[in-house]
Amino acid sequence: MKFILRILLSAIAVIILSYLLPHVTVDNYYTAIIVAIVLSLLNFIVKPILVILTLPVTILTLGLFLLIINAIIILLASNLIDGFRVDGVLWAILFSLCLSFLQSIFFSLLNDDKQ
C-alpha cells in the first residue's frame, strides 16, 4: 500500500513540476503516473549499472556526476513515454533536483515512525 502511495505522490510531484518548469511537459494525470512508475523502475534497474560503470568519474567529480546520471535517467524516461517531454540536459538536471526535493517532502508525510 505504501508503494502505491509513493507512486501517486511522485506523480503529483511530476505534475507540479510540469507546471513550474517551462521545458517539462506532461500531457495528463495518467501520463504522470506512468512517468512515476517508469522513473522508479529505471532508478531500480538502470541507475545502479550506470553508477558502477561511471564510478571513477563519480569519484573524481566528488559525486557531482550523479546529477548527470539522474539527468540521463530522466531523458531516457522522456524518450520512452509519449506524453512526457524534457527539453535538454539542463532541464533534466533541474527537474531531477526539484523532483527529489518534492519527493522528500511528500515521503516524509508517509513516515509511520511516530514515537
Coordinates of N, CA and C in Angstrom, one line a residue:
M1 N 0.8 -1.2 0.0 CA 0.0 0.0 0.0 C 0.9 1.3 0.0
K2 N 2.0 1.2 0.8 CA 2.9 2.4 0.8 C 3.5 2.6 -0.5
F3 N 3.8 1.5 -1.3 CA 4.4 1.7 -2.6 C 3.4 2.5 -3.6
I4 N 2.2 2.1 -3.5 CA 1.2 2.8 -4.4 C 1.1 4.3 -4.0
L5 N 1.1 4.6 -2.7 CA 1.1 6.0 -2.2 C 2.3 6.7 -2.7
R6 N 3.5 6.1 -2.7 CA 4.7 6.7 -3.1 C 4.6 7.0 -4.6
I7 N 4.0 6.1 -5.4 CA 3.9 6.3 -6.8 C 2.9 7.5 -7.1
L8 N 1.8 7.5 -6.4 CA 0.9 8.6 -6.5 C 1.5 10.0 -6.1
L9 N 2.2 10.0 -5.0 CA 2.9 11.2 -4.6 C 3.9 11.7 -5.6
S10 N 4.6 10.7 -6.2 CA 5.6 11.0 -7.2 C 4.9 11.6 -8.4
A11 N 3.8 11.0 -8.8 CA 3.0 11.5 -9.9 C 2.5 13.0 -9.7
I12 N 2.1 13.3 -8.5 CA 1.7 14.6 -8.1 C 2.9 15.6 -8.2
A13 N 4.1 15.1 -7.8 CA 5.3 15.9 -7.9 C 5.6 16.2 -9.4
V14 N 5.5 15.2 -10.2 CA 5.7 15.4 -11.6 C 4.8 16.4 -12.2
I15 N 3.5 16.3 -11.9 CA 2.5 17.3 -12.4 C 2.9 18.7 -11.9
I16 N 3.2 18.8 -10.6 CA 3.6 20.2 -10.1 C 4.8 20.7 -10.8
L17 N 5.8 19.9 -11.1 CA 7.0 20.4 -11.8 C 6.7 20.7 -13.2
S18 N 5.8 20.0 -13.8 CA 5.4 20.3 -15.2 C 4.8 21.7 -15.3
Y19 N 4.1 22.1 -14.3 CA 3.5 23.5 -14.3 C 4.6 24.5 -14.0
L20 N 5.6 24.2 -13.1 CA 6.5 25.1 -12.7 C 7.7 25.3 -13.7
L21 N 8.1 24.2 -14.3 CA 9.3 24.3 -15.2 C 8.8 24.4 -16.7
P22 N 9.2 25.4 -17.4 CA 8.6 25.6 -18.7 C 9.0 24.6 -19.8
H23 N 10.1 23.9 -19.6 CA 10.6 23.0 -20.7 C 10.3 21.5 -20.3
V24 N 9.4 21.3 -19.3 CA 9.0 20.0 -18.9 C 7.5 19.9 -19.1
T25 N 7.0 19.0 -19.9 CA 5.6 18.8 -20.2 C 5.1 17.4 -19.9
V26 N 3.9 17.4 -19.3 CA 3.2 16.1 -19.1 C 1.8 16.3 -19.6
D27 N 1.3 15.4 -20.4 CA 0.0 15.5 -21.1 C -1.1 15.5 -20.1
N28 N -1.2 14.5 -19.3 CA -2.3 14.3 -18.4 C -1.9 13.6 -17.1
Y29 N -2.8 13.3 -16.2 CA -2.5 12.7 -14.9 C -2.1 11.2 -15.1
Y30 N -2.7 10.6 -16.1 CA -2.4 9.2 -16.3 C -0.9 9.1 -16.8
T31 N -0.5 10.0 -17.6 CA 0.9 10.0 -18.1 C 1.8 10.3 -16.9
A32 N 1.4 11.1 -15.9 CA 2.3 11.4 -14.8 C 2.4 10.1 -13.9
I33 N 1.4 9.3 -13.8 CA 1.5 8.1 -13.1 C 2.5 7.1 -13.8
I34 N 2.4 7.1 -15.1 CA 3.3 6.2 -15.9 C 4.7 6.7 -15.7
V35 N 4.9 8.0 -15.7 CA 6.2 8.6 -15.5 C 6.8 8.2 -14.2
A36 N 6.0 8.3 -13.2 CA 6.4 7.9 -11.8 C 6.8 6.4 -11.8
I37 N 6.0 5.6 -12.4 CA 6.4 4.1 -12.4 C 7.6 3.9 -13.2
V38 N 7.7 4.5 -14.4 CA 8.9 4.2 -15.2 C 10.2 4.8 -14.6
L39 N 10.1 6.0 -13.9 CA 11.3 6.5 -13.2 C 11.7 5.6 -12.1
S40 N 10.7 5.0 -11.4 CA 11.1 4.2 -10.3 C 11.7 2.9 -10.8
L41 N 11.2 2.4 -11.9 CA 11.8 1.2 -12.5 C 13.2 1.4 -13.0
L42 N 13.4 2.6 -13.7 CA 14.7 2.9 -14.2 C 15.7 3.2 -13.1
N43 N 15.3 3.8 -12.0 CA 16.1 4.0 -10.9 C 16.5 2.7 -10.2
F44 N 15.6 1.7 -10.3 CA 15.9 0.4 -9.6 C 16.8 -0.4 -10.5
I45 N 16.6 -0.4 -11.8 CA 17.3 -1.3 -12.7 C 18.6 -0.6 -13.4
V46 N 18.4 0.5 -14.0 CA 19.4 1.1 -14.8 C 20.4 1.9 -14.0
K47 N 19.9 2.6 -13.0 CA 20.8 3.6 -12.3 C 22.0 2.8 -11.6
P48 N 21.8 1.7 -10.9 CA 22.9 1.0 -10.3 C 24.0 0.6 -11.3
I49 N 23.6 0.2 -12.5 CA 24.5 -0.2 -13.6 C 25.3 1.0 -14.0
L50 N 24.6 2.2 -14.2 CA 25.3 3.4 -14.6 C 26.3 3.9 -13.5
V51 N 25.9 3.8 -12.3 CA 26.7 4.2 -11.2 C 28.0 3.4 -11.1
I52 N 27.9 2.1 -11.3 CA 29.0 1.2 -11.2 C 30.0 1.5 -12.4
L53 N 29.4 1.6 -13.6 CA 30.2 1.9 -14.8 C 30.9 3.2 -14.8
T54 N 30.3 4.2 -14.1 CA 30.9 5.5 -14.1 C 31.5 5.9 -12.7
L55 N 31.9 4.9 -11.9 CA 32.4 5.1 -10.6 C 33.7 5.9 -10.6
P56 N 34.7 5.7 -11.5 CA 35.8 6.5 -11.4 C 35.6 8.0 -11.7
V57 N 34.7 8.3 -12.6 CA 34.3 9.7 -12.9 C 33.6 10.3 -11.7
T58 N 32.7 9.5 -11.1 CA 31.9 10.0 -10.0 C 32.9 10.3 -8.8
I59 N 33.9 9.5 -8.6 CA 34.9 9.8 -7.5 C 35.7 11.0 -7.9
L60 N 36.1 11.1 -9.1 CA 36.9 12.3 -9.5 C 36.1 13.6 -9.4
T61 N 34.8 13.6 -9.6 CA 34.0 14.8 -9.5 C 33.3 14.9 -8.1
L62 N 33.7 14.1 -7.2 CA 33.2 14.1 -5.8 C 31.7 13.9 -5.8
G63 N 31.2 13.1 -6.7 CA 29.8 12.7 -6.6 C 28.9 13.6 -7.5
L64 N 29.4 14.7 -8.1 CA 28.6 15.5 -8.9 C 28.1 14.9 -10.2
F65 N 28.9 13.9 -10.6 CA 28.5 13.2 -11.9 C 27.1 12.4 -11.7
L66 N 26.7 12.2 -10.4 CA 25.4 11.5 -10.2 C 24.3 12.4 -10.7
L67 N 24.5 13.7 -10.7 CA 23.5 14.6 -11.3 C 23.3 14.3 -12.8
I68 N 24.4 14.0 -13.5 CA 24.3 13.7 -14.9 C 23.6 12.3 -15.1
I69 N 23.9 11.4 -14.2 CA 23.3 10.1 -14.3 C 21.8 10.2 -14.1
N70 N 21.4 11.1 -13.1 CA 19.9 11.3 -12.9 C 19.3 12.0 -14.1
A71 N 20.0 12.9 -14.8 CA 19.5 13.5 -16.0 C 19.4 12.5 -17.1
I72 N 20.3 11.6 -17.2 CA 20.2 10.6 -18.2 C 19.0 9.7 -18.0
I73 N 18.7 9.3 -16.8 CA 17.6 8.5 -16.4 C 16.3 9.3 -16.8
I74 N 16.2 10.6 -16.5 CA 15.0 11.3 -16.9 C 14.9 11.5 -18.4
L75 N 16.0 11.7 -19.1 CA 15.9 11.8 -20.5 C 15.5 10.5 -21.2
L76 N 15.9 9.4 -20.6 CA 15.6 8.1 -21.0 C 14.1 7.9 -20.8
A77 N 13.5 8.3 -19.7 CA 12.1 8.2 -19.5 C 11.3 9.1 -20.4
S78 N 11.9 10.2 -20.7 CA 11.3 11.1 -21.7 C 11.2 10.5 -23.1
N79 N 12.2 9.7 -23.4 CA 12.2 9.1 -24.7 C 11.2 7.9 -24.8
L80 N 11.0 7.2 -23.6 CA 10.2 6.0 -23.6 C 8.7 6.4 -23.5
I81 N 8.3 7.5 -22.9 CA 6.9 7.8 -22.6 C 6.5 8.9 -23.6
D82 N 5.4 8.7 -24.3 CA 5.0 9.6 -25.4 C 4.5 11.0 -24.8
G83 N 3.8 11.0 -23.7 CA 3.2 12.3 -23.2 C 4.1 13.0 -22.3
F84 N 5.3 12.6 -22.1 CA 6.3 13.3 -21.2 C 7.5 13.8 -22.0
R85 N 7.8 15.1 -21.8 CA 8.9 15.6 -22.6 C 9.7 16.5 -21.7
V86 N 11.1 16.4 -21.8 CA 12.0 17.2 -21.1 C 13.0 17.7 -22.2
D87 N 13.1 19.1 -22.3 CA 13.9 19.7 -23.4 C 15.3 20.0 -22.9
G88 N 16.2 19.0 -23.0 CA 17.6 19.2 -22.7 C 18.1 18.7 -21.4
V89 N 19.4 18.6 -21.3 CA 20.1 18.0 -20.2 C 19.9 19.0 -18.9
L90 N 20.1 20.3 -19.2 CA 20.0 21.2 -18.0 C 18.6 21.2 -17.4
W91 N 17.6 21.1 -18.2 CA 16.2 21.0 -17.7 C 16.0 19.6 -17.0
A92 N 16.6 18.6 -17.5 CA 16.5 17.3 -16.8 C 17.2 17.3 -15.4
I93 N 18.4 18.0 -15.3 CA 19.1 18.1 -14.1 C 18.2 18.9 -13.1
L94 N 17.6 20.0 -13.6 CA 16.8 20.8 -12.7 C 15.5 20.1 -12.3
F95 N 14.9 19.3 -13.2 CA 13.8 18.5 -12.9 C 14.1 17.5 -11.9
S96 N 15.3 16.8 -12.0 CA 15.7 15.8 -11.1 C 15.9 16.4 -9.7
L97 N 16.6 17.5 -9.6 CA 16.8 18.2 -8.3 C 15.4 18.5 -7.6
C98 N 14.6 19.1 -8.4 CA 13.3 19.6 -7.8 C 12.4 18.3 -7.5
L99 N 12.5 17.3 -8.3 CA 11.7 16.1 -8.0 C 12.2 15.4 -6.7
S100 N 13.5 15.4 -6.5 CA 14.0 14.8 -5.3 C 13.6 15.6 -4.1
F101 N 13.6 16.9 -4.2 CA 13.2 17.8 -3.1 C 11.7 17.6 -2.8
L102 N 10.8 17.6 -3.8 CA 9.4 17.4 -3.6 C 9.1 16.0 -3.0
Q103 N 9.8 15.0 -3.6 CA 9.6 13.6 -3.1 C 10.0 13.5 -1.6
S104 N 11.1 14.1 -1.2 CA 11.5 14.0 0.2 C 10.5 14.7 1.1
I105 N 9.8 15.8 0.6 CA 8.8 16.4 1.4 C 7.6 15.5 1.5
F106 N 7.1 15.0 0.4 CA 5.9 14.2 0.3 C 6.1 12.9 1.1
F107 N 7.3 12.2 0.9 CA 7.5 10.9 1.5 C 7.7 11.1 3.1
S108 N 8.1 12.2 3.5 CA 8.2 12.4 5.0 C 6.8 12.5 5.6
L109 N 5.8 12.8 4.8 CA 4.4 12.7 5.3 C 3.9 11.3 5.5
L110 N 4.6 10.3 4.8 CA 4.2 8.9 5.0 C 4.9 8.2 6.1
N111 N 5.8 8.9 6.8 CA 6.6 8.3 7.8 C 5.7 7.8 9.0
D112 N 5.7 6.5 9.2 CA 4.9 5.9 10.3 C 5.6 5.8 11.6
D113 N 6.8 6.2 11.7 CA 7.6 6.0 12.9 C 7.4 7.1 13.9
K114 N 6.1 7.2 14.3 CA 5.8 8.3 15.3 C 5.9 7.6 16.7
Q115 N 6.8 8.2 17.5 CA 7.1 7.6 18.8 C 6.7 8.6 19.9

